[in-house]
Structure formats: C-alpha cells, structure tokens
Amino acid sequence: MADSKIIKSKYFFEEDFTEELAEVSANKYADWNKKELKVVGKPVSRVDGYDKVSGSAVFTFDVILPNMAHAKTLRCPHPHAKIKRINTKKAEKIPGVLGILTYENAPKISWYGKSFLFDPHLRYEGDEVAFVAAENERIAEQALKLIEVDYEILPFVTDAAEAMKKDAPKLYDDGNIRGGKPSVYERGDIDKGFEEASAVAEQTYKTQVEIHNPTEPHCSVVNWDGDYLTIWDSTQGVFSVRDRVADVLKLPASRVRVIKKYMGGAFGAKLEAGKYTVMAALLARKIGRPVRIALDRREMNLSVGNRPDSVQKLKGGATKDGRLTALYQYSYGAAGAHPAGAGCSWALRTMYLCPNVKTEEYTVYINAGRARPFRAPGHVQGFFALEALIDELAEKIGMDPLEFRIKNHTDRDQVFDAPYTSKLLLDAYRVAAEAIGWKNRPQPAGSDAGPLKRGIGMSSQIWWGGGGPPAYATLKLNRDGSVRIIAGSQDIGTGTYTILAQVASEVLEIPMEKVEVLLGDTAVAPYCGSSGGSTTAPSVSPAVRDAAEQMKAKLLSGAAAHLNVSESQLVYRNGVIHTKGKNKKSMTIREIARKMGERVLVTTGKREANPDGYAINSFGVQFAEVEVDTETGKVSVKKIVAAYDIGRVLNPKTLENQIHGGIIQGLGFALFEERIIDRNTGKVLTTNLHDYKLPTVKDTPQIDIRIVSKGDSKISNTGVKGVGEPAMIPTPAAIGNAVYNAIGKRIKSLPITPDKVLTALQS
Amino acid sequence: MKKKSVSSSLSRRQFLKGFGSGVAGSVALNKIASALPLQKTLEKAANDANRTPLNLSVNGKTYRLSVEPNRTLAEVIREDLQLTGTKVVCNHGECGACTVLLDGEAVYSCHILALDAEGKSVTTIEGLLGGEELHPLQKAFVKKDGIQCGFCTPGQIMAAQALLLKNPRPAKEDVLEGMSGNLCRCGAYPKIIESVLEAAKTD
C-alpha cells in the first residue's frame, strides 16, 4: 500500500493545458459497483447546509478582525488616459484616513505582463488609480473624492473590429492584436473539403460580453504578524493566490497563508490573485493594521473579469448523405485592456467528425475591463455559432438536425488523435430526444400558428473536466474513530465538502456525521488545484478515496497486531474489524484508535495518473422548448431536457442543483445579459444589477435531467467527470435553435432580445 | 438596448413598491449629503456627539445604539451588531440579498436608513433560529438543497419567511411572485422553489 511515483501530468484546465510534476498514487482499488454503494451516489444533504441557512457561515466578506481598517479603490473614470499629476494631500487630512497608495509611493510590481500594479497609463474605465485605507468604508469613499488627479485623456477604442484597424488608437506600442497574429489550427485540406461538399452554409454569429457578477464581491481581509501574512480571500484557488502574493511581495510561500472557507460565487472570476489583495497587503504593512477590501457592484462590473465577446464567421460543408467535409472558422474577440484568452474554436475542432478543419482566431485589446475565464470559456460562445451552423447545414441537405449530428459522431478526439475513455453521447441524444418530444416539433420551422409560437431546438456539448494530478488529501483519524479530511481544494458552492465526506464515509463505512472536511487553507492542507475547469470532483475525490483506503489498511494492520492474528484472517465491515470463522473477535475503529494512545493515524491520498493514450471528455446534449410571442418579441424558455455522460454521480442532489445553475446562467446569456459600452464615451452603461439583467426565479424553466453514464473506471478510482461547465455550454445554442424552429428566422447574435426578434420577424 | 422580460421587471418593481420607507430613506440621504459641505459632513461623521441615538429592536432584543443618520439598516446590522448573516450584494435595492423582516414585511435593508427602523421589529436570518435549532423553513432549504454558494441564501429565506407569514399555503405561482425580488447568481431557483413549497407543507 501507499505506493506512489512522480510523473509529468498534463491535462486541460479551462481552455489550456496545465502541465506539472505530480506525485501520483499507484494503488489500485476495485471499481465501485453502484448497487453496493451506501453513501456515494445518494442524495445526501449538504454538510455545510446548516452554516449556509442559519447565517453562521462566515464568508470572506464577513470576516471582522480587531482594529481592522477598510479600504476603497479610486478607479479611472476615462476609457484611456495617463496620470499627469496626482495629489493625495487633501484626502490624507480627512480624520479617519490611515494611508493612501498610488503609483508614486507603491512598489513597482509587474502585473498583466506589460503593466503594473499601479500604472500611470490607464487603459480602461475602472483601472486602478489609488488605494485608500480608513477607519471605515464611508470615510475611505469620501477620501477618494478628494484625491486630485490630472488626467491626459487619450483616444480610445472599445470595439474589437475597430481596434483591429491599422489607424485605431493603440493600447500597447506593438498594436492591439495579441501576439500580432491570429492563432491558427488546421487539419486535413480545407479547400478539398469544400470541393467535396454538396451543400455549404456560411454565416456570421456574434456573442456579447457577459459579466460574472457573483453575489459575494471580490474581497480580501489581510493581516500581518511581523513578516507572516494571513489572507482571507474570496477565491477559487487558495494556492494560486498564495503563490502570486508571495511572489510579488518577495516572501517565502511559508510566510503567506490563504484561507477560504465559504465563497459567494465566482464562475471563473476568482481564479487569480486580485490587485486589491496585494494593495491591501502593502497598505496593511504600512499602517500596521489589518485591512479589509471589498469591491462594490460597479467595480465588479468594470474590473474583475468578463466573458469576452465574439464575432465568428463560420463556413461548413456537407455531402448530401450528411457527412461533414469541411469546417472553417474566422473569429475575433476582445480580451479587454490586458492579455486574456478570447478564443472560441474548440467546439468546431472537436465536436463532430470532420477531416478538414481550419480556424483563425484573433484576440484583440480594447479599452475595457480585462476578460477572465467564465464558466466554459470559449465553449459557450463557440457552441452558439457551431450548433446554429450545423442546423443550417442540416436544413440545406434536408436532414433531421439530430440525425445529422448522429451521422457525424466520433469516438476519437481528432485534435490529439486519441480515443475517448468513454463517450455515451448517442445514449444521451436518444433519451433526451424522447423526453422533449423531438418528433413533434414544428416542421417546417415557423409553422406553429401563433401568435405564441412554440419551438424546439438542440445543442450537443463537449468539455474536458477529467481533472488529474496533482491533488492530495490528508485523512486524520481521531481517537474516537471520527475522521477529518484536509485538502487544499475549495468548495465554491458546488458541494465539494459534501462529496468528499461521502467518499470517506463510503470507504471507511462510518456515518457522515463522523467525517469532517477542511478545505481552502494553505497553511494546513496539502496541495490541490484551483476550483475551475470542472476539475475539482474528478481530481480530488480519488485522492480522498486513496487516503481512506490507506487508512482502512492501517486499521486492519492495527487490529491484526492487537488480536494476534494475520490480516488475511480479518474482515472489515461497517467500521468494525472481525476475525473470520467461529469464535469471532472484533475491534471497532474507535478501539483501535484508542489502543494507539496519542498516536493519531494520518494518511495522505493522491490522485492517480490519467491513463496514457486517451482523451478524457464529458459529453451531453440539451433540448430547449421555447415560446416566442410574435407580438412582443419576448422569448420564454418553457422546458430544458439535459442528458449527460459525466462519469459517476457522487451526489444526485447537488448534481441536479449544479446543472440547474448552468442552464439558468445559459438562459441569462441567451436572452438577457450583456455588458453595454457607450461607443461615444467609452463608458460602461451596465454597472449595476438593474441595468445588467440577470435571470430571476420567474425565468426558471421546467428542467428534466438524465444521466446516462456510470463511473468511468479508466479515469480514476471514483470514475468522475466534472459537470459545472458542461451544464452551461449547450443552453444558449439550444435556445437559439429553438427560437429558429419557432419563428423560422435565425437570430444570429446574443442576447436574443425582443427588439431582435421583432426585427427578424419583419424582415 | 436590452430589454428584460416584461413580467420580471414589473414584478421587481412591484416588490420594491412595498417599501415606502426605503424609498423615503434614500431621499433623506441625498438631502443630508447635499445640505452640508463635504468636510463638515465628515467631521460630523467622525464626531460621536453628532450621532443620533437609536433604539433598535432586532431579533427580539433591543439595542441602544448611537449612529450616524446616513447609515443604512444593513450597515448597522452587519457592522454594529455584527450579525453578518445579512448580506450586501448590490447595495442598491436590486438583488434582495439583504432582505430582513420589518414588522413581518420583507424589506431590503441596504435601502432603508437604520433610523427609520426605530420602533419597529427587525428580524434577521439569525432571528429565525431557536438557540442552535434551525427554523422549519431553514430545514426545508437544507433538505431540498435550496442553496449553492449560500451568499444569497439568508435573503432568500427571509423573503420566503415574509411570504409564508402572509400566505402559509402558497401555490407555486405565489412562490414565484414572492421570491422574484431575490437574485441567485448560481441559479438555484428550482430548488429554492421546492424548498419554499416544502416549508409550506411542513410548517
């Protein structure tokens, strides 16, 4: 037992490969048989439910420290400017102001590659100008108003297409196109592919900028004890924050502790250390007091990430019998003012069997807040366009869109030329099509009588979400037989505390009440990756199983020693160890633990390596039923059927909730949400939750979820694939296709607002 | 321009309509801010003598406080009483995260001055507990998983409590109406609806 080795681990995290050395478990465990499982796979209620419903859950936003000061940030009111002069004297004189940082007195810390923590060159409305700490937030806010800044106002550009033009105002000396050229992918021969096609569809699709708007603002509370820095942070990755902060402050990682117990949402916006965290640490050190910084809603909408927009020119070709021969994508999207990914071609490259593919993607700088990963980055945008094109091609060759997709199904990843560990998409198509009543959809499109026209549309989905090493979990056995799991992962609202407790409870055959889980503390927990990319459950749950299985082996060894028998004579059942045969002797976990005196048993489990030569992906499909009011242009989503291959379900209750959430976010993206910038002033118009429209409880459709997979034993000892991102990917595309089916007109840009629907109906 | 579905935006406004004092509060705040030069306002804020005494009844207990007149009920609940179960998300009366009960009615506590709560009974999420025991409504949210990240949850539960006080046996449509002033960015709405209906069944 406890075999391990160190390997080079490479897997997808969000849209990129992550590659690290990882110590992996070499232990092999029997596959779980669903029928024999007692806790895993059951709809167990959240273990942190009490804290969250009672108000006792302390989020970073709620942390109160003795003598704590409160900070606020002065942000640039212009889309593009340089600071000519800054004067903080008046602000400093306000009673209760404790300290102010600007580029003049703060250390020059490199940020976003070509910029700095405080940069006198301000590239978007919301860029950081000064940071003030005061006795309370209101005093800090007043101080911001008294900081005098002379700005040199510069020409700006807030539209990607404009920014790509030669004479556009430049954000950086080397131009507005990231890397100076497009990112190109090619396989086969695209020209030959179009020659072989008997039908070709060509179309431009657009998606908007979406803002994460998690409920808990981005916030940190920082506290120095001499050279030891503790940070409570609202983050998806405690280790990523620790490493970044330690790096820029030139501290040993051991002197920085990052804690996150509860976090009020993030969706990708809290994967990296915030500037505000480092600013708070710098100022806290200077004033000798703990500092709390919490962004307000306006700042959230300007400065801490968004899903980049996209303009996607797609062209596809197919034969008469429904074989895709060529797929081409030319696209661009705005990264905002600093480097970020705005690509969205993975959908087209990987979803369907197609030998000839070419993509050219530009990431463009504009004078607006920088993009960050947002739940299934690239995929949500890419699928909206690809799935519309697929429907258009199907119509051109006169084939059922579902049949067309089935015809172009592939069991191999075509980018890396490897088989999938599992792909049950065909099963998902079948059950979901039946559940929505696919055969009864209006045909042809737009044929429903109206004025309320019903329509049904679909979209497939692919994502990575297999996770991988390194991910570690420590299991401590207490003297009374209860255990504690300690892991450097995070529960971001998905139920990680609960599923990890379920895994330990299952293996050790002890009640859930005897398992406690501690996550999100770099001082005490072994490393796990950030909670993103739908990797948390697939990376961390196998490490917990490994730790629990090792603990079980230790308990057997302990019982054998105490009972003077060989381990082979012992049986472990319901947390009790028995000898076989007659004259049974037994020991409980508690008894073994107590016999060991103060020696607490500890094991550390490790995520095993991913299998060589395979691609690990999740798959699914959503069908949407909509009703379009042809008099008002309003679209209502009536029903979504979602069917998924996501490996093993650890907890159907939290899984359903997560899928609901993805669908509702997808619905918001499809119909309501949009960051709007006034092109004349370069200022964002949608900076609060009234102007930036989120779905409400009334927009909730009926949702029917079907899981077609069991555990995927090729991946890990728990056989889990992540579901967080897959849940959102197909929703906007399915709604878009359903709207077409309802009205017979295609809305090619998101969000599908009533004005667009009415315009399309009149065209 | 973007447009919200007609029914939803209407319902949000209707929800707001209930808070006469909240709206009046923000007007009062503007008046105070414009009546005094900035420096003077700040000096007054920093000076204890310029605070106003406030007897605030929260969760059955009366607190004798002294607060600046421009502070919101949410600020006083979170900062002075350190009852951090009440959350502030938008601070503009748009999302419902700060919902508390004022004499049994749901109000956005970020949108009402603390002074306006004098003489009224405030109930926060902590006030639903009986000692460490969860209220049946809170239990229903755990049982039906009407939670994801948990940050909007206290506001959701307080809005549900106000609904159930008025209408102990709501139909699903009533729940949609009663809960439409509370945003959940995680999108836990289906299970929030189930939780409220469950509580109505068991209460």
PDB file of C-alpha atoms in Angstrom, chain A residues 392-585:
ATOM      1  CA  GLU A 392     -28.453  25.411 -41.171  1.00  0.00           C
ATOM      2  CA  LEU A 393     -26.439  22.726 -42.957  1.00  0.00           C
ATOM      3  CA  ALA A 394     -28.935  20.042 -41.943  1.00  0.00           C
ATOM      4  CA  GLU A 395     -31.743  22.138 -43.391  1.00  0.00           C
ATOM      5  CA  LYS A 396     -29.808  22.651 -46.629  1.00  0.00           C
ATOM      6  CA  ILE A 397     -29.394  18.924 -47.188  1.00  0.00           C
ATOM      7  CA  GLY A 398     -32.901  18.214 -45.928  1.00  0.00           C
ATOM      8  CA  MET A 399     -31.852  16.095 -42.994  1.00  0.00           C
ATOM      9  CA  ASP A 400     -33.192  15.958 -39.430  1.00  0.00           C
ATOM     10  CA  PRO A 401     -30.699  18.018 -37.343  1.00  0.00           C
ATOM     11  CA  LEU A 402     -30.456  15.241 -34.749  1.00  0.00           C
ATOM     12  CA  GLU A 403     -29.790  12.610 -37.405  1.00  0.00           C
ATOM     13  CA  PHE A 404     -27.147  14.891 -38.938  1.00  0.00           C
ATOM     14  CA  ARG A 405     -25.362  15.126 -35.595  1.00  0.00           C
ATOM     15  CA  ILE A 406     -25.571  11.367 -35.043  1.00  0.00           C
ATOM     16  CA  LYS A 407     -24.124  10.820 -38.505  1.00  0.00           C
ATOM     17  CA  ASN A 408     -21.089  12.930 -37.580  1.00  0.00           C
ATOM     18  CA  HIS A 409     -20.500  11.345 -34.191  1.00  0.00           C
ATOM     19  CA  THR A 410     -16.905  10.408 -33.412  1.00  0.00           C
ATOM     20  CA  ASP A 411     -15.413   8.165 -30.747  1.00  0.00           C
ATOM     21  CA  ARG A 412     -11.971   9.667 -31.206  1.00  0.00           C
ATOM     22  CA  ASP A 413     -10.546  13.044 -30.305  1.00  0.00           C
ATOM     23  CA  GLN A 414      -9.498  14.441 -33.683  1.00  0.00           C
ATOM     24  CA  VAL A 415      -7.095  17.099 -32.393  1.00  0.00           C
ATOM     25  CA  PHE A 416      -4.936  14.675 -30.421  1.00  0.00           C
ATOM     26  CA  ASP A 417      -5.914  11.570 -32.368  1.00  0.00           C
ATOM     27  CA  ALA A 418      -6.829   9.508 -29.332  1.00  0.00           C
ATOM     28  CA  PRO A 419      -9.878   7.502 -28.291  1.00  0.00           C
ATOM     29  CA  TYR A 420     -12.111   8.870 -25.533  1.00  0.00           C
ATOM     30  CA  THR A 421     -12.086   6.961 -22.246  1.00  0.00           C
ATOM     31  CA  SER A 422     -15.862   6.915 -22.622  1.00  0.00           C
ATOM     32  CA  LYS A 423     -18.467   8.633 -24.749  1.00  0.00           C
ATOM     33  CA  LEU A 424     -22.135   7.911 -24.249  1.00  0.00           C
ATOM     34  CA  LEU A 425     -23.435  10.824 -26.271  1.00  0.00           C
ATOM     35  CA  LEU A 426     -25.592   8.652 -28.516  1.00  0.00           C
ATOM     36  CA  ASP A 427     -27.447   7.395 -25.440  1.00  0.00           C
ATOM     37  CA  ALA A 428     -27.859  10.973 -24.278  1.00  0.00           C
ATOM     38  CA  TYR A 429     -29.324  12.010 -27.655  1.00  0.00           C
ATOM     39  CA  ARG A 430     -31.789   9.150 -27.539  1.00  0.00           C
ATOM     40  CA  VAL A 431     -33.205   9.674 -24.049  1.00  0.00           C
ATOM     41  CA  ALA A 432     -33.315  13.442 -24.328  1.00  0.00           C
ATOM     42  CA  ALA A 433     -34.946  13.499 -27.769  1.00  0.00           C
ATOM     43  CA  GLU A 434     -37.656  11.234 -26.466  1.00  0.00           C
ATOM     44  CA  ALA A 435     -38.175  13.286 -23.303  1.00  0.00           C
ATOM     45  CA  ILE A 436     -38.606  16.589 -25.187  1.00  0.00           C
ATOM     46  CA  GLY A 437     -40.786  15.083 -27.903  1.00  0.00           C
ATOM     47  CA  TRP A 438     -38.355  15.883 -30.735  1.00  0.00           C
ATOM     48  CA  LYS A 439     -40.553  14.251 -33.342  1.00  0.00           C
ATOM     49  CA  ASN A 440     -43.403  16.597 -32.525  1.00  0.00           C
ATOM     50  CA  ARG A 441     -41.507  19.831 -33.065  1.00  0.00           C
ATOM     51  CA  PRO A 442     -42.997  22.257 -35.571  1.00  0.00           C
ATOM     52  CA  GLN A 443     -41.969  21.377 -39.120  1.00  0.00           C
ATOM     53  CA  PRO A 444     -41.074  23.292 -41.110  1.00  0.00           C
ATOM     54  CA  ALA A 445     -39.614  25.946 -38.813  1.00  0.00           C
ATOM     55  CA  GLY A 446     -42.038  28.744 -38.032  1.00  0.00           C
ATOM     56  CA  SER A 447     -45.109  26.697 -38.891  1.00  0.00           C
ATOM     57  CA  ASP A 448     -46.741  26.998 -35.463  1.00  0.00           C
ATOM     58  CA  ALA A 449     -49.828  29.166 -35.872  1.00  0.00           C
ATOM     59  CA  GLY A 450     -49.010  31.739 -33.198  1.00  0.00           C
ATOM     60  CA  PRO A 451     -49.218  34.435 -32.006  1.00  0.00           C
ATOM     61  CA  LEU A 452     -47.370  32.477 -29.292  1.00  0.00           C
ATOM     62  CA  LYS A 453     -45.151  30.237 -31.408  1.00  0.00           C
ATOM     63  CA  ARG A 454     -43.620  27.142 -29.885  1.00  0.00           C
ATOM     64  CA  GLY A 455     -40.266  25.758 -30.998  1.00  0.00           C
ATOM     65  CA  ILE A 456     -37.757  23.075 -30.058  1.00  0.00           C
ATOM     66  CA  GLY A 457     -34.015  23.200 -30.579  1.00  0.00           C
ATOM     67  CA  MET A 458     -30.979  21.257 -29.515  1.00  0.00           C
ATOM     68  CA  SER A 459     -27.252  21.521 -28.932  1.00  0.00           C
ATOM     69  CA  SER A 460     -24.565  18.958 -28.228  1.00  0.00           C
ATOM     70  CA  GLN A 461     -21.744  19.589 -25.788  1.00  0.00           C
ATOM     71  CA  ILE A 462     -18.156  18.534 -25.209  1.00  0.00           C
ATOM     72  CA  TRP A 463     -15.844  19.643 -22.416  1.00  0.00           C
ATOM     73  CA  TRP A 464     -12.720  18.283 -20.740  1.00  0.00           C
ATOM     74  CA  GLY A 465     -13.315  18.112 -16.994  1.00  0.00           C
ATOM     75  CA  GLY A 466     -11.442  14.874 -16.332  1.00  0.00           C
ATOM     76  CA  GLY A 467      -9.109  16.636 -13.944  1.00  0.00           C
ATOM     77  CA  GLY A 468      -5.852  14.999 -12.980  1.00  0.00           C
ATOM     78  CA  PRO A 469      -2.901  15.070 -10.607  1.00  0.00           C
ATOM     79  CA  PRO A 470      -1.519  16.711  -8.598  1.00  0.00           C
ATOM     80  CA  ALA A 471      -4.270  16.620  -5.985  1.00  0.00           C
ATOM     81  CA  TYR A 472      -3.703  15.422  -2.464  1.00  0.00           C
ATOM     82  CA  ALA A 473      -5.881  14.806   0.574  1.00  0.00           C
ATOM     83  CA  THR A 474      -4.846  14.075   4.122  1.00  0.00           C
ATOM     84  CA  LEU A 475      -7.044  11.941   6.332  1.00  0.00           C
ATOM     85  CA  LYS A 476      -6.647  12.112  10.097  1.00  0.00           C
ATOM     86  CA  LEU A 477      -8.183   9.557  12.404  1.00  0.00           C
ATOM     87  CA  ASN A 478      -9.258  10.909  15.771  1.00  0.00           C
ATOM     88  CA  ARG A 479      -9.179   8.846  18.969  1.00  0.00           C
ATOM     89  CA  ASP A 480     -12.932   8.422  18.983  1.00  0.00           C
ATOM     90  CA  GLY A 481     -12.997   6.916  15.498  1.00  0.00           C
ATOM     91  CA  SER A 482     -14.128  10.053  13.698  1.00  0.00           C
ATOM     92  CA  VAL A 483     -12.014  11.396  10.855  1.00  0.00           C
ATOM     93  CA  ARG A 484     -11.046  14.670   9.251  1.00  0.00           C
ATOM     94  CA  ILE A 485     -10.220  15.194   5.601  1.00  0.00           C
ATOM     95  CA  ILE A 486      -7.840  18.075   4.896  1.00  0.00           C
ATOM     96  CA  ALA A 487      -7.318  19.158   1.314  1.00  0.00           C
ATOM     97  CA  GLY A 488      -6.168  22.347  -0.386  1.00  0.00           C
ATOM     98  CA  SER A 489      -9.201  22.399  -2.657  1.00  0.00           C
ATOM     99  CA  GLN A 490     -12.201  24.722  -2.373  1.00  0.00           C
ATOM    100  CA  ASP A 491     -15.976  24.335  -2.172  1.00  0.00           C
ATOM    101  CA  ILE A 492     -17.252  27.120  -4.406  1.00  0.00           C
ATOM    102  CA  GLY A 493     -20.898  26.263  -3.854  1.00  0.00           C
ATOM    103  CA  THR A 494     -20.867  23.017  -5.786  1.00  0.00           C
ATOM    104  CA  GLY A 495     -20.918  20.711  -2.764  1.00  0.00           C
ATOM    105  CA  THR A 496     -17.243  19.709  -2.517  1.00  0.00           C
ATOM    106  CA  TYR A 497     -17.368  19.468   1.290  1.00  0.00           C
ATOM    107  CA  THR A 498     -20.229  17.025   0.960  1.00  0.00           C
ATOM    108  CA  ILE A 499     -18.969  14.759  -1.822  1.00  0.00           C
ATOM    109  CA  LEU A 500     -15.544  14.358  -0.209  1.00  0.00           C
ATOM    110  CA  ALA A 501     -17.173  13.401   3.098  1.00  0.00           C
ATOM    111  CA  GLN A 502     -19.311  10.891   1.199  1.00  0.00           C
ATOM    112  CA  VAL A 503     -16.245   9.233  -0.302  1.00  0.00           C
ATOM    113  CA  ALA A 504     -14.535   8.809   3.092  1.00  0.00           C
ATOM    114  CA  SER A 505     -17.774   7.662   4.695  1.00  0.00           C
ATOM    115  CA  GLU A 506     -18.230   5.079   1.939  1.00  0.00           C
ATOM    116  CA  VAL A 507     -14.742   3.604   2.176  1.00  0.00           C
ATOM    117  CA  LEU A 508     -14.453   3.552   5.961  1.00  0.00           C
ATOM    118  CA  GLU A 509     -18.102   2.527   6.384  1.00  0.00           C
ATOM    119  CA  ILE A 510     -18.703   5.161   9.039  1.00  0.00           C
ATOM    120  CA  PRO A 511     -21.618   7.622   9.238  1.00  0.00           C
ATOM    121  CA  MET A 512     -21.331  11.004   7.501  1.00  0.00           C
ATOM    122  CA  GLU A 513     -21.514  12.661  10.945  1.00  0.00           C
ATOM    123  CA  LYS A 514     -18.115  11.172  11.766  1.00  0.00           C
ATOM    124  CA  VAL A 515     -16.417  12.822   8.798  1.00  0.00           C
ATOM    125  CA  GLU A 516     -15.350  16.457   8.839  1.00  0.00           C
ATOM    126  CA  VAL A 517     -13.824  18.212   5.851  1.00  0.00           C
ATOM    127  CA  LEU A 518     -11.405  21.123   5.967  1.00  0.00           C
ATOM    128  CA  LEU A 519     -10.663  22.837   2.653  1.00  0.00           C
ATOM    129  CA  GLY A 520      -9.157  26.104   1.480  1.00  0.00           C
ATOM    130  CA  ASP A 521      -6.267  26.729   3.885  1.00  0.00           C
ATOM    131  CA  THR A 522      -2.735  26.763   2.536  1.00  0.00           C
ATOM    132  CA  ALA A 523      -1.169  26.575   5.991  1.00  0.00           C
ATOM    133  CA  VAL A 524      -2.529  23.166   6.867  1.00  0.00           C
ATOM    134  CA  ALA A 525      -3.765  21.468   3.695  1.00  0.00           C
ATOM    135  CA  PRO A 526      -1.816  19.580   1.064  1.00  0.00           C
ATOM    136  CA  TYR A 527      -1.961  20.991  -2.459  1.00  0.00           C
ATOM    137  CA  CYS A 528      -4.959  20.759  -4.741  1.00  0.00           C
ATOM    138  CA  GLY A 529      -5.531  22.819  -7.853  1.00  0.00           C
ATOM    139  CA  SER A 530      -7.880  25.743  -8.208  1.00  0.00           C
ATOM    140  CA  SER A 531     -11.599  25.000  -8.416  1.00  0.00           C
ATOM    141  CA  GLY A 532     -12.189  25.615 -12.085  1.00  0.00           C
ATOM    142  CA  GLY A 533     -12.319  23.722 -15.329  1.00  0.00           C
ATOM    143  CA  SER A 534     -14.838  21.267 -13.846  1.00  0.00           C
ATOM    144  CA  THR A 535     -11.846  19.520 -12.287  1.00  0.00           C
ATOM    145  CA  THR A 536     -12.488  19.585  -8.535  1.00  0.00           C
ATOM    146  CA  ALA A 537     -14.549  16.414  -8.077  1.00  0.00           C
ATOM    147  CA  PRO A 538     -12.588  14.382 -10.677  1.00  0.00           C
ATOM    148  CA  SER A 539      -9.217  15.455  -9.233  1.00  0.00           C
ATOM    149  CA  VAL A 540      -9.859  15.473  -5.508  1.00  0.00           C
ATOM    150  CA  SER A 541     -12.391  12.699  -4.875  1.00  0.00           C
ATOM    151  CA  PRO A 542      -9.903   9.958  -5.985  1.00  0.00           C
ATOM    152  CA  ALA A 543      -7.283  11.390  -3.617  1.00  0.00           C
ATOM    153  CA  VAL A 544      -9.777  11.132  -0.762  1.00  0.00           C
ATOM    154  CA  ARG A 545     -10.616   7.553  -1.704  1.00  0.00           C
ATOM    155  CA  ASP A 546      -6.898   6.750  -1.774  1.00  0.00           C
ATOM    156  CA  ALA A 547      -6.406   8.283   1.689  1.00  0.00           C
ATOM    157  CA  ALA A 548      -9.416   6.434   3.114  1.00  0.00           C
ATOM    158  CA  GLU A 549      -8.377   3.098   1.610  1.00  0.00           C
ATOM    159  CA  GLN A 550      -4.898   3.538   3.072  1.00  0.00           C
ATOM    160  CA  MET A 551      -6.483   4.289   6.431  1.00  0.00           C
ATOM    161  CA  LYS A 552      -8.561   1.153   6.194  1.00  0.00           C
ATOM    162  CA  ALA A 553      -5.379  -0.852   5.548  1.00  0.00           C
ATOM    163  CA  LYS A 554      -3.720   0.694   8.597  1.00  0.00           C
ATOM    164  CA  LEU A 555      -6.725  -0.174  10.732  1.00  0.00           C
ATOM    165  CA  LEU A 556      -6.583  -3.782   9.554  1.00  0.00           C
ATOM    166  CA  SER A 557      -2.892  -3.857  10.403  1.00  0.00           C
ATOM    167  CA  GLY A 558      -3.587  -2.406  13.850  1.00  0.00           C
ATOM    168  CA  ALA A 559      -6.369  -4.893  14.552  1.00  0.00           C
ATOM    169  CA  ALA A 560      -4.189  -7.799  13.429  1.00  0.00           C
ATOM    170  CA  ALA A 561      -1.439  -6.730  15.817  1.00  0.00           C
ATOM    171  CA  HIS A 562      -3.788  -6.320  18.735  1.00  0.00           C
ATOM    172  CA  LEU A 563      -5.728  -9.530  18.132  1.00  0.00           C
ATOM    173  CA  ASN A 564      -2.613 -11.560  17.326  1.00  0.00           C
ATOM    174  CA  VAL A 565      -3.954 -12.777  14.002  1.00  0.00           C
ATOM    175  CA  SER A 566      -2.810 -12.290  10.425  1.00  0.00           C
ATOM    176  CA  GLU A 567      -4.530  -9.611   8.365  1.00  0.00           C
ATOM    177  CA  SER A 568      -5.805 -12.268   5.988  1.00  0.00           C
ATOM    178  CA  GLN A 569      -7.983 -13.581   8.802  1.00  0.00           C
ATOM    179  CA  LEU A 570      -9.732 -10.251   9.218  1.00  0.00           C
ATOM    180  CA  VAL A 571     -12.815  -8.765   7.606  1.00  0.00           C
ATOM    181  CA  TYR A 572     -13.714  -5.035   7.620  1.00  0.00           C
ATOM    182  CA  ARG A 573     -17.446  -4.406   7.790  1.00  0.00           C
ATOM    183  CA  ASN A 574     -19.433  -1.335   8.862  1.00  0.00           C
ATOM    184  CA  GLY A 575     -16.449   0.228  10.549  1.00  0.00           C
ATOM    185  CA  VAL A 576     -15.777  -2.901  12.633  1.00  0.00           C
ATOM    186  CA  ILE A 577     -12.982  -5.424  12.081  1.00  0.00           C
ATOM    187  CA  HIS A 578     -13.883  -9.066  12.658  1.00  0.00           C
ATOM    188  CA  THR A 579     -11.943 -12.300  12.580  1.00  0.00           C
ATOM    189  CA  LYS A 580     -13.332 -14.843  10.163  1.00  0.00           C
ATOM    190  CA  GLY A 581     -14.970 -18.096  11.229  1.00  0.00           C
ATOM    191  CA  LYS A 582     -16.284 -19.101  14.639  1.00  0.00           C
ATOM    192  CA  ASN A 583     -15.285 -17.502  17.977  1.00  0.00           C
ATOM    193  CA  LYS A 584     -15.405 -14.126  16.344  1.00  0.00           C
ATOM    194  CA  LYS A 585     -13.249 -11.416  17.804  1.00  0.00           C
TER     195      LYS A 585
END
